[in-house]
Amino acid sequence: MNRIAAFIFTFLSISLFAQDDAATLKNIYKQSLTNGQSYDWLDYLSNEIGGRLSGSENAQKAVEYTKAELEKLGLDKVWLQEVMVPKWVRGEKEEAYIIVGNNDLKIKESVNICALGGSTATSDKGLQAKVVEVKSFEELAELGEEKVKGKIVFFNGAMQADLINTFEAYGGCSKQRYAGAYEASKLGAVGVIVRSLNLRQDDFPHTGSMGYLDLPEDKRIPSAAISTNDANTLSEIIASGANPEFYFKQSCQQYDDVLSYNVIGEITGSEFPNEFMVVGGHLDSWDLGDGSHDDGAGVVQSMEVLRLLKESGIKPKRSIRVVLFMNEENGLRGGRKYAEIAKEKGENHIFALESDSGGFTPRGFSFDCSDANLAQIEQWRSLFKPYLIHFFEKGYSGADIGPLKNDNIVLAGLRPDSQRYFDYHHASNDTFDAVNKRELELGAATMTSLVYLFDKYGVNQIKNVPQIKD
Ligand SMILES: [Zn+2]
């Protein structure tokens, strides 16, 4: 073959290759949208089981249900991986009110709160004290022990509304939820109330994890979230000079660790069975809603990836695992356990993709990998264009797959549109009706497409992948 003939031959085979991938992606999206199973799985997980806090009966039901469903898919292996998890129980519904006035005329205004995960209870009678409002740890430090001692500290830092990536806004104030009690207790505070991490004005308090770090037991003060509407009310009352007191009562409790499981299914690779690719989400959720967005969506999308590969007749070269991680919300024990066992067994993980940002319209992925790998992955961008998937950036992947990080692995996070995520996150309105079927299915197809391409081309050969012209 002369050089021109060789060039034409290469050009034609490359074009056919690219067309082949475009057709495969088209079929994956079609299967997900017309014959998908993710929404039905989510329906069961949300409506038949419900909130799945680690260590709860519902978490165990979710383990059994998803294992049974994976077994129906005809995968090569399905198994449970033991992991000990913390068990924190909310107890009775919390009560709270703002009290203004003196003994002659006292006005009580009832407000919506919920205990933060990991918090201690108040006494049976509840806790009542004067309130000091701050918007940051710096403001708290400025007040000092003199003004904080014996008070309830009200952290009212709001998520920054002009950040388009709402996760950035979340990251900007999540530390007041996680470490607010720790910082306030060091200055002698008796309790902590935290503005819910929610960009919307509404009446739902949003829970989430908090930690006492190295505080001794007697310094562990009760900590709760207050709805954004009620946070504004409390702030206005304080600003009026009324010097209110705040009352709250919660009966949550921390128990000893209990046995739970990660749920794992695998399609064993046909050419490189010892190269592992993981796709996953977390099976546990908070207890207030049914955890449909966080992270029921990620769970069913990850299950759907393996189902869609099989349905589309794709036989992966590498071993592809779905991992439904336990205990992301208040411990990350499942993610750590999976990585620990993978290391122990010397399993070579080359790729992991997590969906834990809600079941909204997918926009793309963020990647935690080298610049060279990202440049290679970016060559697939045009294949995703018909599905309005355009976001391929370096960034955070996911909490559960984080412990797998090393120099060889590409970690990825599905990035759905994030504008409405924090309307529901960790609150009682995170329910099945908040998830749109098509949006969920588009996410599953987008994840499957990336897994398909990554399996086909591997991490080092990606640069050979041709691009389709727009
Ligand atoms: Zn989550």
Short mmCIF file of C-alpha atoms in Angstrom, two decimals, residues 106-351:
data_model
loop_
_atom_site.label_atom_id
_atom_site.label_comp_id
_atom_site.label_asym_id
_atom_site.label_seq_id
_atom_site.Cartn_x
_atom_site.Cartn_y
_atom_site.Cartn_z
CA LYS A 106 -43.99 36.63 76.77
CA ILE A 107 -44.40 35.81 73.09
CA LYS A 108 -43.36 32.43 71.79
CA GLU A 109 -42.84 31.92 68.07
CA SER A 110 -42.60 28.31 66.97
CA VAL A 111 -39.81 27.56 64.44
CA ASN A 112 -38.72 24.60 62.31
CA ILE A 113 -35.52 22.89 63.34
CA CYS A 114 -33.94 19.45 63.08
CA ALA A 115 -31.04 17.95 64.98
CA LEU A 116 -27.79 17.75 63.02
CA GLY A 117 -26.53 14.23 62.46
CA GLY A 118 -24.20 13.21 65.25
CA SER A 119 -25.50 15.82 67.68
CA THR A 120 -26.20 15.11 71.33
CA ALA A 121 -29.67 15.52 72.76
CA THR A 122 -30.82 18.38 74.96
CA SER A 123 -32.08 17.44 78.42
CA ASP A 124 -35.63 16.06 78.58
CA LYS A 125 -36.86 19.55 79.42
CA GLY A 126 -35.05 21.12 76.49
CA LEU A 127 -32.52 23.91 76.42
CA GLN A 128 -33.30 27.63 76.75
CA ALA A 129 -30.83 30.50 76.58
CA LYS A 130 -30.13 33.92 75.11
CA VAL A 131 -28.94 33.94 71.53
CA VAL A 132 -25.92 35.48 69.82
CA GLU A 133 -25.90 35.67 66.04
CA VAL A 134 -22.76 35.34 63.93
CA LYS A 135 -22.15 34.78 60.24
CA SER A 136 -18.69 33.26 60.43
CA PHE A 137 -16.13 31.72 62.74
CA GLU A 138 -14.23 35.03 62.57
CA GLU A 139 -17.23 36.90 63.98
CA LEU A 140 -17.56 34.27 66.69
CA ALA A 141 -13.91 34.68 67.67
CA GLU A 142 -14.35 38.46 67.81
CA LEU A 143 -17.24 38.11 70.27
CA GLY A 144 -15.00 36.01 72.50
CA GLU A 145 -15.82 33.97 75.58
CA GLU A 146 -17.34 36.88 77.49
CA LYS A 147 -20.22 37.35 75.03
CA VAL A 148 -20.67 33.69 74.09
CA LYS A 149 -20.54 31.87 77.43
CA GLY A 150 -23.90 30.43 78.48
CA LYS A 151 -25.56 31.41 75.18
CA ILE A 152 -26.90 29.62 72.16
CA VAL A 153 -24.82 30.57 69.14
CA PHE A 154 -26.86 31.17 65.98
CA PHE A 155 -24.72 30.66 62.86
CA ASN A 156 -26.54 32.58 60.15
CA GLY A 157 -24.03 32.52 57.29
CA ALA A 158 -26.08 32.17 54.08
CA MET A 159 -25.08 30.30 50.94
CA GLN A 160 -23.72 32.78 48.42
CA ALA A 161 -26.45 33.28 45.81
CA ASP A 162 -24.29 34.58 42.97
CA LEU A 163 -22.20 31.42 42.67
CA ILE A 164 -23.48 29.46 39.66
CA ASN A 165 -22.02 26.22 40.93
CA THR A 166 -24.18 25.82 44.02
CA PHE A 167 -21.78 23.23 45.45
CA GLU A 168 -19.28 26.03 45.77
CA ALA A 169 -21.84 28.02 47.76
CA TYR A 170 -22.44 24.94 49.89
CA GLY A 171 -18.72 24.44 50.47
CA GLY A 172 -18.47 28.08 51.52
CA CYS A 173 -20.63 27.60 54.60
CA SER A 174 -20.79 23.89 55.35
CA LYS A 175 -18.13 24.23 58.02
CA GLN A 176 -20.51 26.21 60.27
CA ARG A 177 -22.75 23.13 60.21
CA TYR A 178 -19.94 20.62 60.68
CA ALA A 179 -17.76 22.47 63.20
CA GLY A 180 -20.09 25.16 64.58
CA ALA A 181 -20.72 23.29 67.82
CA TYR A 182 -17.01 22.64 68.24
CA GLU A 183 -16.05 26.30 67.82
CA ALA A 184 -18.93 27.62 69.95
CA SER A 185 -18.37 25.13 72.76
CA LYS A 186 -14.75 26.19 73.08
CA LEU A 187 -16.07 29.66 74.01
CA GLY A 188 -18.56 28.28 76.55
CA ALA A 189 -21.75 28.23 74.42
CA VAL A 190 -24.51 25.84 75.55
CA GLY A 191 -26.07 25.07 72.16
CA VAL A 192 -25.87 25.85 68.47
CA ILE A 193 -28.47 26.69 65.83
CA VAL A 194 -27.29 26.73 62.21
CA ARG A 195 -29.00 28.30 59.21
CA SER A 196 -30.00 25.52 56.81
CA LEU A 197 -27.74 25.11 53.78
CA ASN A 198 -30.46 26.00 51.33
CA LEU A 199 -30.51 28.74 48.69
CA ARG A 200 -34.28 28.98 48.78
CA GLN A 201 -36.47 30.70 51.37
CA ASP A 202 -38.71 28.00 52.83
CA ASP A 203 -39.72 26.20 56.01
CA PHE A 204 -37.65 23.01 55.68
CA PRO A 205 -34.74 22.52 58.07
CA HIS A 206 -31.83 20.67 56.40
CA THR A 207 -29.83 18.19 58.43
CA GLY A 208 -26.30 16.96 57.71
CA SER A 209 -23.33 15.72 59.62
CA MET A 210 -21.56 17.59 62.41
CA GLY A 211 -18.63 16.54 64.55
CA TYR A 212 -17.29 17.29 68.01
CA LEU A 213 -13.71 16.46 67.02
CA ASP A 214 -11.60 16.27 70.19
CA LEU A 215 -14.13 17.88 72.56
CA PRO A 216 -14.58 15.93 75.81
CA GLU A 217 -18.03 14.47 76.42
CA ASP A 218 -19.21 17.22 78.81
CA LYS A 219 -18.43 19.92 76.22
CA ARG A 220 -20.53 18.32 73.46
CA ILE A 221 -23.37 20.78 73.07
CA PRO A 222 -26.61 20.12 71.13
CA SER A 223 -26.64 21.37 67.57
CA ALA A 224 -29.60 21.84 65.20
CA ALA A 225 -30.42 23.37 61.82
CA ILE A 226 -33.17 25.96 61.41
CA SER A 227 -35.12 26.62 58.20
CA THR A 228 -34.09 29.64 56.10
CA ASN A 229 -37.41 31.42 56.76
CA ASP A 230 -37.06 30.95 60.51
CA ALA A 231 -33.38 31.93 60.41
CA ASN A 232 -34.46 35.24 58.87
CA THR A 233 -37.16 35.71 61.49
CA LEU A 234 -34.72 35.05 64.32
CA SER A 235 -32.19 37.41 62.77
CA GLU A 236 -34.80 40.18 62.40
CA ILE A 237 -35.89 39.80 66.00
CA ILE A 238 -32.27 40.04 67.16
CA ALA A 239 -31.71 43.07 64.91
CA SER A 240 -34.75 44.79 66.44
CA GLY A 241 -32.95 44.81 69.78
CA ALA A 242 -35.48 42.47 71.42
CA ASN A 243 -32.73 40.26 72.89
CA PRO A 244 -34.70 36.99 72.47
CA GLU A 245 -34.19 33.64 74.08
CA PHE A 246 -34.26 30.44 72.07
CA TYR A 247 -35.69 27.14 73.24
CA PHE A 248 -35.12 23.76 71.64
CA LYS A 249 -35.57 20.15 72.54
CA GLN A 250 -34.17 17.13 70.75
CA SER A 251 -33.74 13.51 71.84
CA CYS A 252 -31.26 12.10 69.31
CA GLN A 253 -28.82 9.41 70.36
CA GLN A 254 -25.58 7.80 69.22
CA TYR A 255 -25.40 4.01 69.56
CA ASP A 256 -22.55 1.55 69.11
CA ASP A 257 -21.47 0.76 65.56
CA VAL A 258 -23.46 -1.90 63.73
CA LEU A 259 -22.73 -4.25 60.84
CA SER A 260 -23.85 -3.11 57.40
CA TYR A 261 -22.78 -3.62 53.80
CA ASN A 262 -21.64 -2.16 50.51
CA VAL A 263 -23.56 -3.82 47.68
CA ILE A 264 -21.38 -4.75 44.70
CA GLY A 265 -22.09 -6.21 41.25
CA GLU A 266 -19.57 -6.95 38.52
CA ILE A 267 -19.34 -7.64 34.82
CA THR A 268 -15.98 -9.35 34.52
CA GLY A 269 -13.77 -7.98 31.75
CA SER A 270 -13.26 -10.10 28.64
CA GLU A 271 -9.68 -8.98 27.91
CA PHE A 272 -8.38 -7.29 31.05
CA PRO A 273 -10.33 -8.81 33.94
CA ASN A 274 -7.80 -7.44 36.42
CA GLU A 275 -8.38 -3.83 35.44
CA PHE A 276 -11.32 -2.47 37.44
CA MET A 277 -13.70 0.35 36.69
CA VAL A 278 -16.19 1.44 39.36
CA VAL A 279 -19.46 3.27 39.02
CA GLY A 280 -21.38 4.10 42.17
CA GLY A 281 -23.44 6.18 44.53
CA HIS A 282 -24.30 5.89 48.20
CA LEU A 283 -27.09 3.68 49.45
CA ASP A 284 -27.54 5.40 52.81
CA SER A 285 -29.41 8.69 53.09
CA TRP A 286 -30.55 11.07 55.79
CA ASP A 287 -33.74 10.20 57.60
CA LEU A 288 -35.96 13.25 57.01
CA GLY A 289 -37.04 12.61 53.42
CA ASP A 290 -36.59 9.42 51.43
CA GLY A 291 -33.24 10.41 49.93
CA SER A 292 -34.44 10.35 46.32
CA HIS A 293 -31.94 12.92 45.05
CA ASP A 294 -29.32 12.21 47.72
CA ASP A 295 -28.44 9.65 46.72
CA GLY A 296 -31.17 7.30 45.54
CA ALA A 297 -30.68 8.82 42.09
CA GLY A 298 -26.98 7.97 42.05
CA VAL A 299 -27.69 4.44 43.26
CA VAL A 300 -30.21 3.60 40.55
CA GLN A 301 -28.21 5.37 37.83
CA SER A 302 -25.15 3.31 38.74
CA MET A 303 -27.17 0.08 38.67
CA GLU A 304 -28.56 1.19 35.33
CA VAL A 305 -25.07 1.59 33.88
CA LEU A 306 -24.43 -2.14 34.15
CA ARG A 307 -27.92 -2.99 32.93
CA LEU A 308 -27.58 -0.69 29.90
CA LEU A 309 -24.19 -2.15 28.99
CA LYS A 310 -25.71 -5.62 28.99
CA GLU A 311 -28.90 -4.53 27.19
CA SER A 312 -26.82 -2.83 24.51
CA GLY A 313 -24.82 -6.00 23.93
CA ILE A 314 -21.58 -4.34 25.03
CA LYS A 315 -19.04 -6.81 26.39
CA PRO A 316 -16.59 -4.74 28.41
CA LYS A 317 -12.91 -5.50 28.07
CA ARG A 318 -12.30 -4.45 31.65
CA SER A 319 -14.13 -5.49 34.80
CA ILE A 320 -16.90 -3.06 35.55
CA ARG A 321 -18.33 -2.84 39.04
CA VAL A 322 -21.32 -1.07 40.43
CA VAL A 323 -20.67 -0.22 44.07
CA LEU A 324 -23.50 1.00 46.29
CA PHE A 325 -21.60 2.51 49.17
CA MET A 326 -22.96 2.50 52.71
CA ASN A 327 -22.59 5.39 55.16
CA GLU A 328 -21.44 8.30 53.01
CA GLU A 329 -23.54 10.76 54.97
CA ASN A 330 -22.21 10.30 58.48
CA GLY A 331 -18.97 8.43 58.31
CA LEU A 332 -17.84 7.45 54.79
CA ARG A 333 -17.12 3.99 56.17
CA GLY A 334 -18.31 2.21 52.99
CA GLY A 335 -16.04 4.21 50.69
CA ARG A 336 -13.07 3.67 52.98
CA LYS A 337 -13.78 -0.05 53.34
CA TYR A 338 -14.06 -0.57 49.58
CA ALA A 339 -10.70 1.14 48.96
CA GLU A 340 -9.08 -0.74 51.85
CA ILE A 341 -10.15 -4.14 50.49
CA ALA A 342 -9.18 -3.19 46.92
CA LYS A 343 -5.71 -2.28 48.19
CA GLU A 344 -5.42 -5.45 50.25
CA LYS A 345 -6.27 -7.54 47.22
CA GLY A 346 -3.97 -5.54 44.97
CA GLU A 347 -6.83 -4.78 42.57
CA ASN A 348 -5.81 -2.35 39.87
CA HIS A 349 -8.53 0.32 39.73
CA ILE A 350 -8.12 2.56 36.70
CA PHE A 351 -11.38 4.50 36.77
#
